[in-house]
CSV table of C-alpha atoms in Angstrom, one decimal:
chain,number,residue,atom,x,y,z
A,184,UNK,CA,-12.7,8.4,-4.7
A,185,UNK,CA,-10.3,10.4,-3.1
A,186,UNK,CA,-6.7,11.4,-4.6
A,187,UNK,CA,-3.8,9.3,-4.0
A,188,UNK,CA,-1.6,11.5,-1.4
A,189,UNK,CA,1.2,13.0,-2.8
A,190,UNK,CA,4.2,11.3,-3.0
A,191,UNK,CA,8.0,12.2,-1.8
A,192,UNK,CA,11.1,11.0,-2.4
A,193,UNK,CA,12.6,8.3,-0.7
A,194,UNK,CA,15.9,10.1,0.5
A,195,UNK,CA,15.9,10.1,4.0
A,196,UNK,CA,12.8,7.5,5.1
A,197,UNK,CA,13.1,4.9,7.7
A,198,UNK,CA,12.9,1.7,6.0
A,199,UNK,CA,11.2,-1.5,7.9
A,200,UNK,CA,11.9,-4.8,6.5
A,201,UNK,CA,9.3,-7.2,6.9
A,202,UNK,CA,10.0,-10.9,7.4
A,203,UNK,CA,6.9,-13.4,7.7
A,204,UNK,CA,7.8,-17.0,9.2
A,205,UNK,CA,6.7,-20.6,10.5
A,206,UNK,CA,9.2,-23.0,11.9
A,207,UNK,CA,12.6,-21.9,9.9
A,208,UNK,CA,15.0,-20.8,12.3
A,209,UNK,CA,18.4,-22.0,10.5
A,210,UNK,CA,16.8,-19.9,7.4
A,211,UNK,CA,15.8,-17.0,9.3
A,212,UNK,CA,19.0,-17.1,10.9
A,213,UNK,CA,20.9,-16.7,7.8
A,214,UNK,CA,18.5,-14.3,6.4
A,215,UNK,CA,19.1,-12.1,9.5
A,216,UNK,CA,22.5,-12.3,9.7
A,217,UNK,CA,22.6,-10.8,6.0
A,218,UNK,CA,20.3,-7.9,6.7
A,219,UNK,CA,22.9,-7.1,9.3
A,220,UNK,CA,25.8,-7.0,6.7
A,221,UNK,CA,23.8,-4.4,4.6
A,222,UNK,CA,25.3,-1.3,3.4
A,223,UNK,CA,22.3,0.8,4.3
A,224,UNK,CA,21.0,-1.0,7.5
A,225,UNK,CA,17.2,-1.0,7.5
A,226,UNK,CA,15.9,0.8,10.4
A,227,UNK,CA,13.3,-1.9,11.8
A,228,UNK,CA,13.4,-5.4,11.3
A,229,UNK,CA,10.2,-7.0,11.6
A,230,UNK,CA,9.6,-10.6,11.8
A,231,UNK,CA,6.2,-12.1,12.1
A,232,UNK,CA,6.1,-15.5,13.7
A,233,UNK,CA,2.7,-17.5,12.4
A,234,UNK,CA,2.5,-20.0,15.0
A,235,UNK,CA,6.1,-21.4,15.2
A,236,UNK,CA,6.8,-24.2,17.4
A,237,UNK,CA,10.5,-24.2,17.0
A,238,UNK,CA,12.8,-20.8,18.2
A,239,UNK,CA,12.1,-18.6,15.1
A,240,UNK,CA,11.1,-15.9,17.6
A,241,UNK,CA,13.9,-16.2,19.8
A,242,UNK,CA,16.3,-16.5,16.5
A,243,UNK,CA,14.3,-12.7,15.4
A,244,UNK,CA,14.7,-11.2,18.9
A,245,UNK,CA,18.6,-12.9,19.6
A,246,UNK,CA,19.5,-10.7,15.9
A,247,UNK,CA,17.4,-7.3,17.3
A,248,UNK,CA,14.4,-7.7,14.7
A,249,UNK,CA,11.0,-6.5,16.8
A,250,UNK,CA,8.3,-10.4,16.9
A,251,UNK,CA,5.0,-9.3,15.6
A,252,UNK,CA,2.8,-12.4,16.6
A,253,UNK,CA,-0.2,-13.3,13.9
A,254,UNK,CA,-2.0,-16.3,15.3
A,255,UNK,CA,-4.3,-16.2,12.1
A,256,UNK,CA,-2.7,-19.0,9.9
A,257,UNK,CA,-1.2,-18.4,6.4
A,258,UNK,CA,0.9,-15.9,4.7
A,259,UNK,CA,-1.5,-13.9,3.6
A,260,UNK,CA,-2.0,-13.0,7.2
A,261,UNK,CA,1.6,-13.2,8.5
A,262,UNK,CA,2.3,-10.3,5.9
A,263,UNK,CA,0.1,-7.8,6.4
A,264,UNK,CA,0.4,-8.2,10.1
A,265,UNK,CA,3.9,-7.3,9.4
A,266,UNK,CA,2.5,-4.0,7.1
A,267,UNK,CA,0.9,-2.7,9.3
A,268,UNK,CA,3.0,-3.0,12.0
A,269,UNK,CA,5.5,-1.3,10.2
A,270,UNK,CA,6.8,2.2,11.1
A,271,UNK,CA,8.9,2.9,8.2
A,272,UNK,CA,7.9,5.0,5.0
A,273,UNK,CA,9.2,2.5,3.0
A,274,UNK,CA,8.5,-1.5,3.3
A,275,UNK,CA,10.4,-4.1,2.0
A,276,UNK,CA,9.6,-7.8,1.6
A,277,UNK,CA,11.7,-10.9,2.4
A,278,UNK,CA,10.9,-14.6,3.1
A,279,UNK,CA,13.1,-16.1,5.4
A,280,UNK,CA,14.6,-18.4,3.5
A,281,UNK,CA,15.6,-15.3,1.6
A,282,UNK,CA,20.0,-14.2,1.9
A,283,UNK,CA,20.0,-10.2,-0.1
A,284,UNK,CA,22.7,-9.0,-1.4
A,285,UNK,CA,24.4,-6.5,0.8
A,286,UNK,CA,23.2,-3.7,-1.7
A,287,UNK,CA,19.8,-4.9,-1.3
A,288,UNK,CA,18.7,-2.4,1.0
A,289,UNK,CA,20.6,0.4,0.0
A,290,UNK,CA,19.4,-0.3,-3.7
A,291,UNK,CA,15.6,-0.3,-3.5
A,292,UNK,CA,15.5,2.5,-1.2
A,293,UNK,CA,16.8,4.4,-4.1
A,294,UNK,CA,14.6,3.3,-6.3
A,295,UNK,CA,11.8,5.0,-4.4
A,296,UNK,CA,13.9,8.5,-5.2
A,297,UNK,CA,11.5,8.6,-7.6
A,298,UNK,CA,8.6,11.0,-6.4
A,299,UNK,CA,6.6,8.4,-9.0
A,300,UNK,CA,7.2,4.9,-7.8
A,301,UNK,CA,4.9,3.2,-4.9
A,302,UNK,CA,5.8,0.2,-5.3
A,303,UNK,CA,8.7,-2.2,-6.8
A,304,UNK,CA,9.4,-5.7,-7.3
A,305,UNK,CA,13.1,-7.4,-8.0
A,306,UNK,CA,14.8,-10.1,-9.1
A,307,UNK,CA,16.1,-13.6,-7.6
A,308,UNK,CA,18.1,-16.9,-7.9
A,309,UNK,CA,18.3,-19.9,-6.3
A,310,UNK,CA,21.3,-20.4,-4.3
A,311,UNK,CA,21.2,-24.3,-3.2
A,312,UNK,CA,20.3,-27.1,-5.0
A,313,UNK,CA,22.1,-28.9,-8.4
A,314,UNK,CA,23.8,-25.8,-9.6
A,315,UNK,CA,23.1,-27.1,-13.4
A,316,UNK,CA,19.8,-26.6,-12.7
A,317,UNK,CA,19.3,-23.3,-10.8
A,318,UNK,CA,19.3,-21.2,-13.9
A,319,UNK,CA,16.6,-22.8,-15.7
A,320,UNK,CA,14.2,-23.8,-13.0
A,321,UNK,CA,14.4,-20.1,-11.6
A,322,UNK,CA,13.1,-19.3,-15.1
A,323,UNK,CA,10.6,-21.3,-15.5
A,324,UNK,CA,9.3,-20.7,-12.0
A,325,UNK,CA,9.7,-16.7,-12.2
A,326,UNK,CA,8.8,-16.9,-15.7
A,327,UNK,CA,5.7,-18.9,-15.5
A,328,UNK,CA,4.7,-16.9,-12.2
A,329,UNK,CA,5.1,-13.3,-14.1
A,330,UNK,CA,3.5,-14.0,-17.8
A,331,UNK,CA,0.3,-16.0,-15.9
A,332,UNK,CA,0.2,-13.1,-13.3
A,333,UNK,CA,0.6,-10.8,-16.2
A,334,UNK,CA,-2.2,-12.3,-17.6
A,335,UNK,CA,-4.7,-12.1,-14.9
A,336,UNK,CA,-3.8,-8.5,-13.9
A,337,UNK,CA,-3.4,-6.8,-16.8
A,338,UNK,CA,0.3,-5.6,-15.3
A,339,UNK,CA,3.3,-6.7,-14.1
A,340,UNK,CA,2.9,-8.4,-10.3
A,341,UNK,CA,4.8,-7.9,-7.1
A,342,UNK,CA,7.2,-11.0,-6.5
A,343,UNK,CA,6.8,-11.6,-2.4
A,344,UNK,CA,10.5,-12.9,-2.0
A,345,UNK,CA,12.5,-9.1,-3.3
A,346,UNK,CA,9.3,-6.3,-3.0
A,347,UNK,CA,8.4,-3.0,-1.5
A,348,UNK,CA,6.7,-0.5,-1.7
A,349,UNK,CA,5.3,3.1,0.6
A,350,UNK,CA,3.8,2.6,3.5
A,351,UNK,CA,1.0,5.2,2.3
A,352,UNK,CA,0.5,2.6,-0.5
A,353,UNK,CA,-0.2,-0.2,2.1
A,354,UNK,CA,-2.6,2.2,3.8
A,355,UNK,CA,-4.6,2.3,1.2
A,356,UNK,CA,-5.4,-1.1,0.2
A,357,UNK,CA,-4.9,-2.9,3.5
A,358,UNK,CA,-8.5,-3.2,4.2
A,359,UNK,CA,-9.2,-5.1,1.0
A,360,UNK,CA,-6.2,-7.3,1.0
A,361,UNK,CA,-7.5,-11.5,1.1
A,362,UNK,CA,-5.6,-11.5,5.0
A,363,UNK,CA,-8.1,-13.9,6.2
A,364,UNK,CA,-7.6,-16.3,3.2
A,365,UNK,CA,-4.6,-19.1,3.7
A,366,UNK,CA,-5.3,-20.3,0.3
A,367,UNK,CA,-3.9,-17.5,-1.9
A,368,UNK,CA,-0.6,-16.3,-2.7
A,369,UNK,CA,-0.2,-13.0,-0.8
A,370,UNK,CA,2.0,-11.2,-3.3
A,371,UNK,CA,-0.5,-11.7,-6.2
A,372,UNK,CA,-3.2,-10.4,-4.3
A,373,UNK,CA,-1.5,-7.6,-3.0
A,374,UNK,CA,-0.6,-7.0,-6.6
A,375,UNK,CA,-4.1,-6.9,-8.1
A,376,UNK,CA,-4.5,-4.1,-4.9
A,377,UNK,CA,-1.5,-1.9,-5.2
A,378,UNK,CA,-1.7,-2.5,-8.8
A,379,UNK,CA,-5.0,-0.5,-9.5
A,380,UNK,CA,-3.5,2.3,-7.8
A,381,UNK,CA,-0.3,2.3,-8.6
A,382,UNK,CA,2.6,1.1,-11.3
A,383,UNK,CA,4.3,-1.6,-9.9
A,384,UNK,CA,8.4,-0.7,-11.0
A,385,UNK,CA,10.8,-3.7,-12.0
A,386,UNK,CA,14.2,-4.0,-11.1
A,387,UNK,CA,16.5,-6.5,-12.1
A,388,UNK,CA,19.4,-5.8,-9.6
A,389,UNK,CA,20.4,-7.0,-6.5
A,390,UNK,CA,18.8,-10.1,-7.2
A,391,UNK,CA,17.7,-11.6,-3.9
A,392,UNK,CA,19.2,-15.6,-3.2
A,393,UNK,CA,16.7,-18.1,-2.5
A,394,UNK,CA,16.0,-21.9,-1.5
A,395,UNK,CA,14.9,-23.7,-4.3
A,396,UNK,CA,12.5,-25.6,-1.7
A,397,UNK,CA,9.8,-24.9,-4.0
A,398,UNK,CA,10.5,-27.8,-6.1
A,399,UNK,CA,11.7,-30.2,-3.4
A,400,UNK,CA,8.2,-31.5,-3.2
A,401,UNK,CA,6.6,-32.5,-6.5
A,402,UNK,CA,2.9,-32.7,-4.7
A,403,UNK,CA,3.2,-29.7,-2.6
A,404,UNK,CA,4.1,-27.3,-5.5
A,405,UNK,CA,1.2,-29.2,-7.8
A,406,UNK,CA,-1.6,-29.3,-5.0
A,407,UNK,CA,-0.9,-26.5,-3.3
A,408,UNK,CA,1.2,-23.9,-5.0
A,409,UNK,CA,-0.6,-24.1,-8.3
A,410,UNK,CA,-4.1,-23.9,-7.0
A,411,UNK,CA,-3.4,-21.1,-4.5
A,412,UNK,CA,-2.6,-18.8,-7.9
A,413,UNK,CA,-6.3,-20.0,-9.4
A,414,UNK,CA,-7.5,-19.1,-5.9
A,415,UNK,CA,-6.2,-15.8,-6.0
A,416,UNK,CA,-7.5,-15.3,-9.6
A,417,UNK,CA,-11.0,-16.6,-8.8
A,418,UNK,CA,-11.2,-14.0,-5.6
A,419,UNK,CA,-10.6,-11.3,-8.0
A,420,UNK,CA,-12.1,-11.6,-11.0
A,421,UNK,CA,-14.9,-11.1,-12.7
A,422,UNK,CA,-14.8,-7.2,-11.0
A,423,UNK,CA,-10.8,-7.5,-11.3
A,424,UNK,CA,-10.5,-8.4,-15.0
A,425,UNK,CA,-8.0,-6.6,-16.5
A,426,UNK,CA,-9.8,-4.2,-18.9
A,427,UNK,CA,-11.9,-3.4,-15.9
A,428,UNK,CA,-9.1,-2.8,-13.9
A,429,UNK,CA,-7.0,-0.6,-17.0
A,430,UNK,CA,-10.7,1.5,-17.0
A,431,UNK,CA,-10.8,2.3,-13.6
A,432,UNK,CA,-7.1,3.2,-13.4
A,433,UNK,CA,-7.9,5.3,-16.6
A,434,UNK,CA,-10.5,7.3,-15.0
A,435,UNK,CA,-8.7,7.8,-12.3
A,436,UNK,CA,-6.0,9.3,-13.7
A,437,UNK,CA,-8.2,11.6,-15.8
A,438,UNK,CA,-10.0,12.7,-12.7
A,439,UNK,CA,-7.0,13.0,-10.4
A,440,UNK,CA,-5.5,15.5,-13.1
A,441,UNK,CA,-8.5,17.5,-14.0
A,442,UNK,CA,-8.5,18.0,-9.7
A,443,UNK,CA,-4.6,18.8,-9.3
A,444,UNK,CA,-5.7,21.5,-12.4
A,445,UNK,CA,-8.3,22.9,-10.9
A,446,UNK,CA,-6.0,23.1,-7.5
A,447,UNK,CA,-3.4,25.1,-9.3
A,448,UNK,CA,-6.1,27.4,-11.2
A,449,UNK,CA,-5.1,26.0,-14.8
A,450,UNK,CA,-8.3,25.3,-16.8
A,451,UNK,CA,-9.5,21.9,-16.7
């Protein structure tokens, strides 16, 4: 396999933000209107409209964001669409129901200073809702999400709602990503991807505001949300099981090092 390209820093790379979305105009709308408020203004804003039959599109093109259509249904397909549109060096993540911080931008573009990091994933909090109730449920969602995503990967996982990562990352895994597959959760398979390759960086700040629509419907988050993460699991494993994957990773590391040796005429 060949060696990951080298990396650079972040600095001065365009940025494209990525938006994936079905029917949620007033969200979009709002989500839009914060990206325009940003410190560091992202350089492409791309939203993906999966089928919408109400005026997401004309919301994304009213606020100057360039409509990729993906008439394959499901996130999964949505997203990447949106990836590989993408022109920027960097990629970031949002849903639309999604409001970042106005240091969002500007803050995980810097994390990618680091020659080392491909890929990072952030925080969130709910922002509607019982406000009693927005600390705890966002912990036991994010909380349950991470340890059983953990578990499966044998690493940390990408968190679709505050992500990105370098477009040369994308490249690389994009023809293996589960695109054609409604019934997954598109961050935890692009996590099991990037993953291999690369270690995914945490940050806890800006944490990104989201709906807490996930538990507005008891049956949706139990018949659908729930199985879509054994889904994802099941499309992986058993040649994705974590001490496979840490092996792999291993050896390539080894190898990678033993060629950048050789390159610089240091004995190997």
């Amino acid at each position: 396999m060949p060696s990951a390209a080298p990396r650079s820093p972040a600095g001065d790379a365009r940025v494209s933000v990525v938006i994936p979305v079905k029917d949620d105009a007033p969200m979009l709308r709002r989500c839009l209107q914060a990206l325009a408020a940003q410190t560091r203004r992202p350089d492409e804003i791309i939203v993906v409209d999966n089928g919408s039959r109400d005026t997401s599109a004309s919301v994304a093109r009213e606020a100057g964001a360039r409509v990729v259509a993906c008439a394959m249904p499901g996130i999964p397909a949505a997203a990447a669409a949106g990836y590989d549109a993408a022109t920027g060096g960097l990629i970031l993540r949002l849903d639309a129901d999604c409001v970042p911080p106005s240091d969002w931008v500007e803050a995980m573009t810097r994390v990618f200073d680091d020659p080392e990091v491909a890929a990072v994933t952030g925080a969130a909090r709910f922002i509607d809702g019982p406000p009693a109730l927005r600390a705890p449920l966002l912990a036991a969602y994010l909380g349950s999400y991470t340890a059983a995503s953990a578990l499966a990967l044998g690493h940390r996982p990408l968190f679709g709602s505050n992500m990105g990562f370098r477009r040369e990352a994308w490249r690389r895994v994009s023809a293996r990503v589960h695109r054609d597959d409604p019934e997954i959760h598109d961050d935890f398979d692009l996590s099991f991807h990037l993953g291999e390759h690369h270690r995914i960086r945490r940050v806890g700040h800006p944490a990104v505001g989201m709906s807490m629509r996930p538990f507005r419907d008891r049956r949706d988050f139990l018949l659908r949300r729930v199985p879509r993460g054994f889904r994802t699991v099941f499309r992986h494993w058993p040649d994705d099981l974590p001490p496979v994957r840490c092996t792999r990773r291993a050896l390539r590391t080894v190898r990678g090092r033993a060629r950048r040796r050789a390159r610089a005429g240091a004995p190997t």
